[in-house]
Amino acid sequence: MTTAAPAAEPPGDIPAADFAAAGHELIDWIATYLDDVERYPVLSPLAPGDVSRRIGRAPPLQGNGQMRAILADFERDLLPGITHWNHPAFFAYFAISGSAPGILAELLTAALNVNAMLWRTSPAATELEEVTLDWLRAMLGLQPGWFGIITDTASISSLLALAAAREAVPSLAIRARGMAGRADLPVLRVYASAHAHSSIDKAAITLGIGHDNVVHVPVDEEWRMRPDALADAIESDRARGCMPMAVVATVGTTSTTSIDPVPEIADVCARQRVWLHVDGAYGGIAAIDPEHREVLSGVDRADSLVVNPHKWLFTPVDCSALYTRRPDVLRRAFSLVPEYLATTAPDDVTNYMDYGVQLGHRFRALKLWAVIRAFGADGLAERIRYHCALAQEFASWVRGAPDWELSAPVPFSLVCFRYVPAELDAAEVDTLNARVLETVNATGRVYLSHTRLADRYVLRLAIGNIRTGLEHVRLAWELLQQAAQDVTIETGG
Ligand SMILES: Cc1ncc(COP(=O)(O)O)c(C=O)c1O
């Protein structure tokens, strides 16, 4: 028998000296970018397909280990196709920040490349996540006793919370027996306001609850869930044999940042013995500021809560914090330990793989920890307060301008507003506002988005980037006023 000669050793990774040189260059590039991001258009002007054409369809057969060449390709082919979420005049959706400490910590996370699926596979990652989430819990003014886990997005956090809510009803035995073909299962119902985020609907779809079984509870004149309507909906569902499974209250809805009345909703949930999940993905973070602490009042009575540090806590995407006061139920929903994952670690350690769908668990706690350490609870609160003050300032300009109106209260740092010249009908006003938005965004100097309220087209200005100042908000207002004038003339209004 002949033995094959060992294959020649491939070259391996990029040599350390080259890595260091490229790394220094890249950090310099990033520092300049962050300092100078305003020279780019906020919204990428490229058309669909432009980026793919630049990249080329076939993978390179021969690598090019020259990081400088890769960075040059990035600047030439990709950068024009970037919409700059880190631009201080990004006001669309919910504005976010990749802050410097978060960016550096993300680099370190990539270097360590830890998979924190088990405590054993990186004790520091697991314990840092536990401690940092407990810091955040305390900063939010919540009582001790919450268990936390970091996921990628609020959508996944809410999915896990609703899976736990389903598991919390042991008689359903869905984990073991599934839902298909079971005549013994009642129709399960989930309640959320008509303004809840679509991720709640998607979670219900994913969990087999069915989209039709998400009850969109009516809201009051300030877009907040009506607890009386919630109680009625639950009671009438029970009367016809359905099983209310969970209620989702939102602190900071996506369209207007309205705040559902959590204490009253918690009363309904306690009376009805239904799981209460609070979606505070954006607005919940404001509770870090003592002046906004009350936005989470009543949340200590909830079963689960999501807040997103990657929305308004200056932490790079992705980082969502899911909390539950019933980790045993979340664990019961998801824990499954094949032999190849069994460890001899003590029973009381946290193995994050037990609390969700994914086995792998990214070391996201490092960037959250770095952000909290760099800015401190007071520094974070100050920045959040400043964003709210900027929003109030913008709202006062809208209020004071003829032909403009505020479309919703401004509890946080989002302003909903419209241009409403008197002589136009409702449909014409909608078209005009859509044109104003398009015109302003086409300047490349700011980027705003829109929503619909009571079926009317409404503009949204969301403040949340760590580098946004009064001058950026003022620029947005000037461009909006100019666009309103131009569009009115152009359409002959
Ligand atoms: C209230 C609310 N919940 C959930 C989400 C979904 O967030 P993610 O992108 O982290 O899934 C959003 C997104 O804007 C939101 O506004």
Coordinates of C-alpha atoms and ligand atoms in Angstrom, one line a residue:
M1 CA 0.0 0.0 0.0
T2 CA 1.4 3.4 -0.9
T3 CA 0.8 6.4 1.3
A4 CA -0.1 9.7 -0.5
A5 CA 2.4 12.5 0.2
P6 CA 0.8 15.3 2.3
A7 CA -0.6 18.1 0.2
A8 CA 1.5 21.2 0.0
E9 CA 0.5 23.7 2.7
P10 CA -1.7 26.5 1.3
P11 CA -0.5 30.0 2.0
G12 CA -3.0 30.6 4.9
D13 CA -4.2 34.0 6.1
I14 CA -2.8 37.4 5.2
P15 CA 0.6 37.9 7.0
A16 CA 0.4 39.8 10.3
A17 CA 2.5 42.7 9.0
D18 CA 0.3 43.2 5.9
F19 CA -2.8 42.9 8.2
A20 CA -1.4 45.6 10.5
A21 CA -0.6 48.0 7.6
A22 CA -4.0 47.5 6.0
G23 CA -5.7 47.8 9.4
H24 CA -4.1 51.1 10.1
E25 CA -5.1 52.4 6.7
L26 CA -8.7 51.2 7.2
I27 CA -9.0 52.8 10.6
D28 CA -7.7 56.0 9.1
W29 CA -10.3 55.7 6.3
I30 CA -13.1 55.1 8.9
A31 CA -12.0 58.1 11.0
T32 CA -12.0 60.3 8.0
Y33 CA -15.3 58.9 6.8
L34 CA -17.0 59.6 10.2
D35 CA -15.6 63.1 10.3
D36 CA -16.4 63.9 6.7
V37 CA -19.6 61.8 6.0
E38 CA -21.5 64.9 5.0
R39 CA -19.7 65.1 1.7
Y40 CA -21.6 62.1 0.5
P41 CA -25.3 62.2 -0.6
V42 CA -27.3 60.7 2.3
L43 CA -29.4 58.6 0.0
S44 CA -27.6 56.6 -2.7
P45 CA -28.5 58.0 -6.1
L46 CA -27.8 54.7 -8.0
A47 CA -30.3 52.8 -10.0
P48 CA -31.1 49.1 -9.5
G49 CA -28.4 46.9 -11.0
D50 CA -25.7 49.6 -11.0
V51 CA -23.8 48.1 -8.1
S52 CA -24.0 44.5 -9.4
R53 CA -22.7 45.6 -12.8
R54 CA -19.7 47.2 -11.2
I55 CA -18.8 44.2 -9.1
G56 CA -18.7 41.6 -11.9
R57 CA -20.6 38.4 -12.1
A58 CA -17.9 35.8 -11.7
P59 CA -15.9 35.1 -8.6
P60 CA -12.1 35.8 -8.9
L61 CA -10.2 32.6 -9.3
Q62 CA -6.9 34.1 -8.1
G63 CA -7.2 36.0 -4.9
N64 CA -5.8 39.4 -4.4
G65 CA -4.5 39.6 -0.8
Q66 CA -3.7 43.3 -1.3
M67 CA -6.2 44.9 1.1
R68 CA -5.4 48.3 -0.4
A69 CA -6.8 47.0 -3.8
I70 CA -9.9 45.7 -2.0
L71 CA -10.4 49.0 -0.3
A72 CA -10.0 50.8 -3.6
D73 CA -12.6 48.6 -5.2
F74 CA -14.9 49.3 -2.2
E75 CA -14.5 53.0 -2.7
R76 CA -15.0 52.9 -6.5
D77 CA -17.7 50.3 -6.8
L78 CA -19.6 50.1 -3.5
L79 CA -19.5 53.4 -1.8
P80 CA -21.7 55.2 -4.4
G81 CA -24.3 52.5 -3.7
I82 CA -24.3 53.2 0.1
T83 CA -27.1 55.1 1.7
H84 CA -25.4 56.7 4.6
W85 CA -27.2 55.7 7.8
N86 CA -24.3 57.2 9.7
H87 CA -24.9 60.6 8.2
P88 CA -26.1 63.3 10.7
A89 CA -28.9 64.3 8.2
F90 CA -30.3 60.8 8.0
F91 CA -33.8 61.3 9.3
A92 CA -35.7 58.4 7.7
Y93 CA -37.3 55.4 9.4
F94 CA -35.6 55.5 12.8
A95 CA -32.2 57.2 12.6
I96 CA -29.4 55.1 14.1
S97 CA -25.7 55.4 14.9
G98 CA -22.6 53.3 14.6
S99 CA -20.6 55.2 17.2
A100 CA -16.9 55.1 17.5
P101 CA -16.7 52.8 20.5
G102 CA -19.2 50.5 18.9
I103 CA -17.3 50.3 15.7
L104 CA -14.0 49.5 17.4
A105 CA -15.7 46.8 19.5
E106 CA -17.3 45.3 16.4
L107 CA -13.8 45.0 14.9
L108 CA -12.6 43.2 18.1
T109 CA -15.6 40.9 18.0
A110 CA -14.7 39.9 14.4
A111 CA -11.1 39.3 15.5
L112 CA -12.0 37.1 18.4
N113 CA -14.7 35.3 16.2
V114 CA -16.3 33.8 19.3
N115 CA -19.4 31.7 19.1
A116 CA -21.0 32.1 22.5
M117 CA -23.5 29.3 22.1
L118 CA -22.4 27.8 25.4
W119 CA -20.9 29.3 28.5
R120 CA -18.0 27.0 28.0
T121 CA -17.4 28.2 24.4
S122 CA -16.5 31.6 25.8
P123 CA -17.3 32.4 29.4
A124 CA -16.4 36.1 29.0
A125 CA -18.9 36.5 26.2
T126 CA -21.8 34.9 28.1
E127 CA -21.0 36.7 31.4
L128 CA -20.4 40.0 29.7
E129 CA -23.8 39.7 28.0
E130 CA -25.5 38.9 31.4
V131 CA -23.8 41.8 33.2
T132 CA -24.2 44.3 30.4
L133 CA -27.9 43.5 30.0
D134 CA -28.3 43.9 33.7
W135 CA -26.7 47.3 33.5
L136 CA -29.0 48.2 30.7
R137 CA -32.0 46.9 32.7
A138 CA -31.0 49.1 35.6
M139 CA -30.4 52.1 33.3
L140 CA -33.9 51.7 32.0
G141 CA -35.2 51.9 35.6
L142 CA -36.6 48.3 35.6
Q143 CA -36.6 46.1 38.7
P144 CA -34.0 43.3 39.1
G145 CA -35.1 39.8 38.1
W146 CA -35.2 40.2 34.3
F147 CA -33.3 37.7 32.2
G148 CA -31.7 39.1 29.1
I149 CA -30.4 37.8 25.8
I150 CA -29.1 39.7 22.8
T151 CA -30.5 38.8 19.4
D152 CA -30.0 40.4 16.0
T153 CA -33.2 42.3 15.7
A154 CA -36.4 43.3 17.5
S155 CA -38.2 41.1 14.9
I156 CA -36.4 38.0 16.2
S157 CA -36.7 39.1 19.9
S158 CA -40.5 39.4 19.5
L159 CA -40.7 36.1 17.7
L160 CA -38.9 34.4 20.6
A161 CA -41.1 36.2 23.1
L162 CA -44.3 35.0 21.3
A163 CA -42.9 31.5 21.1
A164 CA -42.5 31.6 24.9
A165 CA -46.0 32.9 25.3
R166 CA -47.2 29.9 23.3
E167 CA -45.1 27.6 25.4
A168 CA -46.5 29.2 28.6
V169 CA -49.8 27.4 27.9
P170 CA -48.7 23.8 28.7
S171 CA -52.1 22.3 27.7
L172 CA -51.3 23.2 24.1
A173 CA -48.2 20.9 24.0
I174 CA -47.2 22.5 20.7
R175 CA -43.5 22.0 21.1
A176 CA -44.0 18.2 21.2
R177 CA -47.1 17.7 19.0
G178 CA -47.0 20.7 16.6
M179 CA -50.2 22.3 15.4
A180 CA -51.1 20.6 12.1
G181 CA -54.0 18.2 12.1
R182 CA -55.0 18.8 15.7
A183 CA -58.7 19.0 16.3
D184 CA -58.1 19.6 20.0
L185 CA -56.3 22.9 19.5
P186 CA -58.2 26.1 20.0
V187 CA -57.6 29.1 17.6
L188 CA -54.8 31.1 19.2
R189 CA -55.1 34.9 19.2
V190 CA -52.5 37.6 19.5
Y191 CA -53.5 41.3 20.2
A192 CA -51.5 44.3 19.2
S193 CA -52.5 47.8 18.4
A194 CA -53.4 48.8 14.8
H195 CA -50.0 50.7 14.9
A196 CA -47.9 47.8 16.1
H197 CA -44.9 46.9 14.0
S198 CA -45.3 44.4 11.2
S199 CA -42.7 42.1 13.0
I200 CA -45.5 41.1 15.4
D201 CA -47.6 39.9 12.4
K202 CA -44.6 38.1 11.0
A203 CA -44.0 36.4 14.3
A204 CA -47.6 35.2 14.3
I205 CA -47.2 34.0 10.7
T206 CA -44.0 32.2 11.5
L207 CA -45.3 30.5 14.7
G208 CA -48.4 29.1 12.9
I209 CA -50.8 31.3 14.8
G210 CA -52.0 32.7 11.4
H211 CA -52.0 36.3 10.2
D212 CA -55.8 36.4 10.6
N213 CA -55.4 35.7 14.3
V214 CA -53.5 38.9 15.0
V215 CA -56.1 41.2 16.3
H216 CA -55.3 44.8 15.6
V217 CA -56.9 46.6 18.5
P218 CA -58.2 50.1 17.7
V219 CA -56.3 53.2 18.9
D220 CA -57.4 56.5 20.4
E221 CA -56.9 59.9 18.9
E222 CA -53.2 59.8 19.8
W223 CA -52.6 56.5 18.1
R224 CA -52.4 54.5 21.4
M225 CA -54.0 51.1 22.0
R226 CA -57.4 51.4 23.7
P227 CA -57.4 49.1 26.8
D228 CA -61.2 48.9 26.8
A229 CA -61.2 47.8 23.2
L230 CA -58.5 45.2 24.1
A231 CA -60.5 43.8 26.9
D232 CA -63.6 43.6 24.7
A233 CA -61.7 41.8 22.0
I234 CA -60.3 39.3 24.4
E235 CA -63.7 38.6 26.0
S236 CA -65.5 38.2 22.7
D237 CA -62.8 35.8 21.5
R238 CA -63.1 33.7 24.6
A239 CA -66.8 33.7 24.2
R240 CA -66.5 32.1 20.8
G241 CA -63.9 29.5 22.0
C242 CA -60.6 31.1 20.9
M243 CA -57.6 31.2 23.2
P244 CA -56.0 34.6 23.8
M245 CA -52.3 33.9 23.8
A246 CA -50.4 37.2 24.0
V247 CA -50.8 40.9 24.0
V248 CA -48.1 43.1 22.5
A249 CA -48.0 46.7 23.8
T250 CA -45.8 49.2 21.9
V251 CA -43.7 51.9 23.6
G252 CA -42.9 54.1 20.6
T253 CA -44.8 52.9 17.6
T254 CA -43.1 53.0 14.2
S255 CA -45.4 55.5 12.5
T256 CA -45.8 58.1 15.3
T257 CA -43.9 56.8 18.4
S258 CA -47.2 56.7 20.3
I259 CA -47.0 55.0 23.6
D260 CA -49.6 52.3 24.4
P261 CA -50.9 52.6 28.1
V262 CA -48.9 49.7 29.5
P263 CA -50.2 49.9 33.1
E264 CA -53.8 49.6 31.9
I265 CA -52.9 46.9 29.4
A266 CA -51.0 45.0 32.1
D267 CA -54.3 45.1 34.2
V268 CA -56.2 43.5 31.3
C269 CA -53.5 40.9 30.8
A270 CA -53.4 40.0 34.6
R271 CA -57.2 39.7 34.7
Q272 CA -57.2 37.6 31.5
R273 CA -54.0 35.6 32.4
V274 CA -52.4 36.4 29.0
W275 CA -48.7 36.9 28.3
L276 CA -47.8 40.6 27.9
H277 CA -44.9 41.5 25.6
V278 CA -43.8 45.1 25.3
D279 CA -42.2 46.2 22.1
G280 CA -40.0 49.2 23.1
A281 CA -37.6 48.6 20.2
Y282 CA -37.1 52.4 19.7
G283 CA -39.0 54.2 22.4
G284 CA -38.1 52.0 25.3
I285 CA -34.5 53.2 25.1
A286 CA -35.6 56.7 26.1
A287 CA -36.2 55.5 29.7
I288 CA -32.5 55.8 30.2
D289 CA -33.1 59.5 30.5
P290 CA -34.7 60.1 33.9
E291 CA -36.9 62.7 32.3
H292 CA -38.4 60.0 30.1
R293 CA -38.3 57.2 32.7
E294 CA -42.1 57.0 32.9
V295 CA -42.4 55.7 29.3
L296 CA -41.6 52.2 30.7
S297 CA -44.0 52.5 33.7
G298 CA -45.9 49.3 34.2
V299 CA -43.4 47.3 32.1
D300 CA -42.1 45.5 35.3
R301 CA -45.5 43.7 35.2
A302 CA -44.9 42.4 31.6
D303 CA -43.6 38.9 30.8
S304 CA -41.2 40.1 28.1
L305 CA -39.7 43.3 26.7
V306 CA -37.6 44.2 23.7
V307 CA -35.4 47.3 23.3
N308 CA -33.0 47.9 20.5
P309 CA -29.6 49.3 21.3
H310 CA -29.0 49.4 17.6
K311 CA -31.8 51.9 17.2
W312 CA -31.3 54.7 19.7
L313 CA -28.3 53.6 21.8
F314 CA -25.5 54.3 19.4
T315 CA -24.6 50.7 19.0
P316 CA -23.9 49.4 15.4
V317 CA -26.5 47.1 13.8
D318 CA -27.2 44.5 15.0
C319 CA -28.1 44.5 18.7
S320 CA -31.5 43.8 20.1
A321 CA -32.1 43.1 23.8
L322 CA -34.8 40.7 24.7
Y323 CA -35.8 40.6 28.4
T324 CA -38.1 38.1 30.1
R325 CA -39.2 37.6 33.6
R326 CA -39.9 34.0 32.7
P327 CA -36.7 32.6 31.3
D328 CA -37.7 29.1 32.4
V329 CA -40.6 29.3 29.8
L330 CA -38.3 30.7 27.1
R331 CA -35.9 27.9 27.8
R332 CA -38.6 25.3 27.7
A333 CA -39.6 26.5 24.3
F334 CA -36.2 26.2 22.8
S335 CA -33.7 24.1 24.8
L336 CA -32.6 21.0 22.9
V337 CA -29.2 19.5 23.7
P338 CA -27.7 16.8 21.5
E339 CA -24.8 14.9 22.8
Y340 CA -22.3 16.9 20.8
L341 CA -23.3 20.0 22.6
A342 CA -23.5 18.6 26.1
T343 CA -20.9 20.1 28.5
T344 CA -19.7 19.5 32.0
A345 CA -20.1 23.1 33.0
P346 CA -22.1 23.6 36.2
D347 CA -25.9 23.6 35.7
D348 CA -26.3 27.2 36.8
V349 CA -24.4 28.8 34.0
T350 CA -26.3 30.3 31.1
N351 CA -26.0 28.6 27.7
Y352 CA -27.5 31.1 25.3
M353 CA -28.2 28.4 22.7
D354 CA -31.1 27.3 25.1
Y355 CA -33.0 30.5 24.6
G356 CA -33.6 30.8 20.9
V357 CA -33.7 29.2 17.5
Q358 CA -30.1 29.7 16.5
L359 CA -27.3 27.6 18.0
G360 CA -24.7 30.2 17.1
H361 CA -24.5 33.3 19.3
R362 CA -22.6 36.3 18.2
F363 CA -20.5 38.3 20.8
R364 CA -22.7 41.4 20.4
A365 CA -22.4 42.2 24.1
L366 CA -18.9 43.6 23.5
K367 CA -20.1 46.6 21.5
L368 CA -22.9 47.3 23.8
W369 CA -20.6 47.2 26.8
A370 CA -18.1 49.4 25.0
V371 CA -20.8 52.0 24.2
I372 CA -22.1 52.1 27.7
R373 CA -18.5 52.3 29.1
A374 CA -17.5 55.1 26.7
F375 CA -20.5 57.3 27.2
G376 CA -21.8 56.3 30.6
A377 CA -25.5 56.2 31.6
D378 CA -25.5 60.0 32.1
G379 CA -23.9 60.7 28.8
L380 CA -26.3 58.4 26.9
A381 CA -29.3 60.1 28.7
E382 CA -27.9 63.5 27.7
R383 CA -27.7 62.5 24.0
I384 CA -31.2 61.1 24.0
R385 CA -32.6 64.2 25.7
Y386 CA -30.8 66.4 23.1
H387 CA -32.5 64.5 20.3
C388 CA -35.9 64.9 21.9
A389 CA -35.1 68.7 22.3
L390 CA -34.2 68.9 18.6
A391 CA -37.5 67.2 17.7
Q392 CA -39.4 69.7 19.9
E393 CA -37.6 72.6 18.2
F394 CA -38.5 71.2 14.7
A395 CA -42.1 70.7 15.8
S396 CA -42.3 74.3 17.0
W397 CA -41.2 75.5 13.5
V398 CA -43.9 73.3 11.9
R399 CA -46.5 74.6 14.4
G400 CA -45.5 78.2 13.7
A401 CA -45.5 77.9 9.9
P402 CA -48.6 78.7 7.8
D403 CA -49.7 75.8 5.6
W404 CA -47.9 73.2 7.7
E405 CA -49.3 71.0 10.4
L406 CA -48.1 68.5 13.0
S407 CA -49.8 65.2 12.4
A408 CA -49.2 63.5 15.8
P409 CA -47.8 64.3 19.3
V410 CA -44.0 64.3 19.7
P411 CA -43.2 62.2 22.8
F412 CA -39.7 61.3 21.6
S413 CA -37.5 62.4 18.8
L414 CA -39.8 61.7 15.8
V415 CA -41.9 64.4 14.2
C416 CA -44.9 63.6 11.9
F417 CA -46.0 66.5 9.8
R418 CA -47.5 67.6 6.5
Y419 CA -47.7 70.5 4.1
V420 CA -51.4 71.5 3.9
P421 CA -52.1 74.5 1.6
A422 CA -55.7 75.4 2.1
E423 CA -56.9 75.4 -1.5
L424 CA -56.2 71.6 -2.1
D425 CA -58.4 68.6 -1.4
A426 CA -57.1 65.6 0.6
A427 CA -55.9 63.5 -2.3
E428 CA -54.0 66.5 -3.8
V429 CA -52.4 67.2 -0.4
D430 CA -51.2 63.6 -0.3
T431 CA -49.7 63.8 -3.8
L432 CA -48.0 67.1 -2.9
N433 CA -46.4 65.8 0.2
A434 CA -45.1 62.7 -1.7
R435 CA -43.5 65.1 -4.2
V436 CA -42.1 67.3 -1.5
L437 CA -40.4 64.2 0.1
E438 CA -39.1 63.0 -3.3
T439 CA -37.7 66.5 -4.0
V440 CA -36.0 66.9 -0.6
N441 CA -34.5 63.4 -0.7
A442 CA -33.2 64.0 -4.3
T443 CA -31.0 66.8 -3.0
G444 CA -28.8 64.2 -1.3
R445 CA -28.4 66.5 1.6
V446 CA -31.0 65.0 3.9
Y447 CA -33.1 61.8 3.9
L448 CA -36.7 61.6 5.4
S449 CA -39.4 59.0 5.1
H450 CA -43.2 58.9 5.3
T451 CA -46.1 57.0 6.7
R452 CA -49.9 57.1 6.5
L453 CA -52.1 58.2 9.4
A454 CA -55.9 57.9 9.1
D455 CA -55.1 57.2 5.5
R456 CA -53.4 60.5 4.9
Y457 CA -49.8 60.7 3.6
V458 CA -47.6 62.1 6.4
L459 CA -43.9 63.0 6.4
R460 CA -41.6 61.7 9.2
L461 CA -38.4 63.3 10.5
A462 CA -36.6 60.9 12.9
I463 CA -33.7 62.2 14.9
G464 CA -31.4 59.6 16.4
N465 CA -27.8 59.9 15.0
I466 CA -25.1 60.7 17.5
R467 CA -23.7 63.4 15.2
T468 CA -27.0 65.2 14.4
G469 CA -27.0 68.8 15.5
L470 CA -29.4 71.8 15.3
E471 CA -27.8 72.7 11.9
H472 CA -28.9 69.5 10.3
V473 CA -32.4 69.8 11.6
R474 CA -32.5 73.4 10.4
L475 CA -31.2 72.3 6.9
A476 CA -34.0 69.7 6.7
W477 CA -36.6 72.4 7.5
E478 CA -35.2 74.9 4.9
L479 CA -35.1 72.2 2.2
L480 CA -38.7 71.1 3.0
Q481 CA -40.0 74.7 2.8
Q482 CA -38.2 75.3 -0.4
A483 CA -39.4 72.0 -1.9
A484 CA -43.0 72.8 -0.8
Q485 CA -42.8 76.1 -2.7
D486 CA -41.2 74.6 -5.8
V487 CA -43.6 71.7 -6.0
T488 CA -46.6 74.0 -5.5
I489 CA -45.5 76.2 -8.4
E490 CA -44.6 73.2 -10.6
T491 CA -48.1 71.6 -10.0
G492 CA -49.8 75.0 -10.5
G493 CA -51.3 74.8 -6.9
Ligands
LIG1 C1 -41.6 49.5 17.2 C2 -40.7 48.6 16.3 N1 -40.6 47.3 16.6 C3 -39.9 46.5 15.9 C4 -39.1 46.9 14.8 C5 -38.3 46.0 14.0 O1 -36.9 46.2 14.3 P1 -35.8 45.3 13.8 O2 -35.3 45.9 12.5 O3 -34.7 45.3 14.8 O4 -36.4 43.9 13.6 C6 -39.2 48.3 14.5 C7 -38.4 48.8 13.4 O5 -38.4 50.0 13.1 C8 -40.0 49.1 15.3 O6 -40.1 50.5 15.0

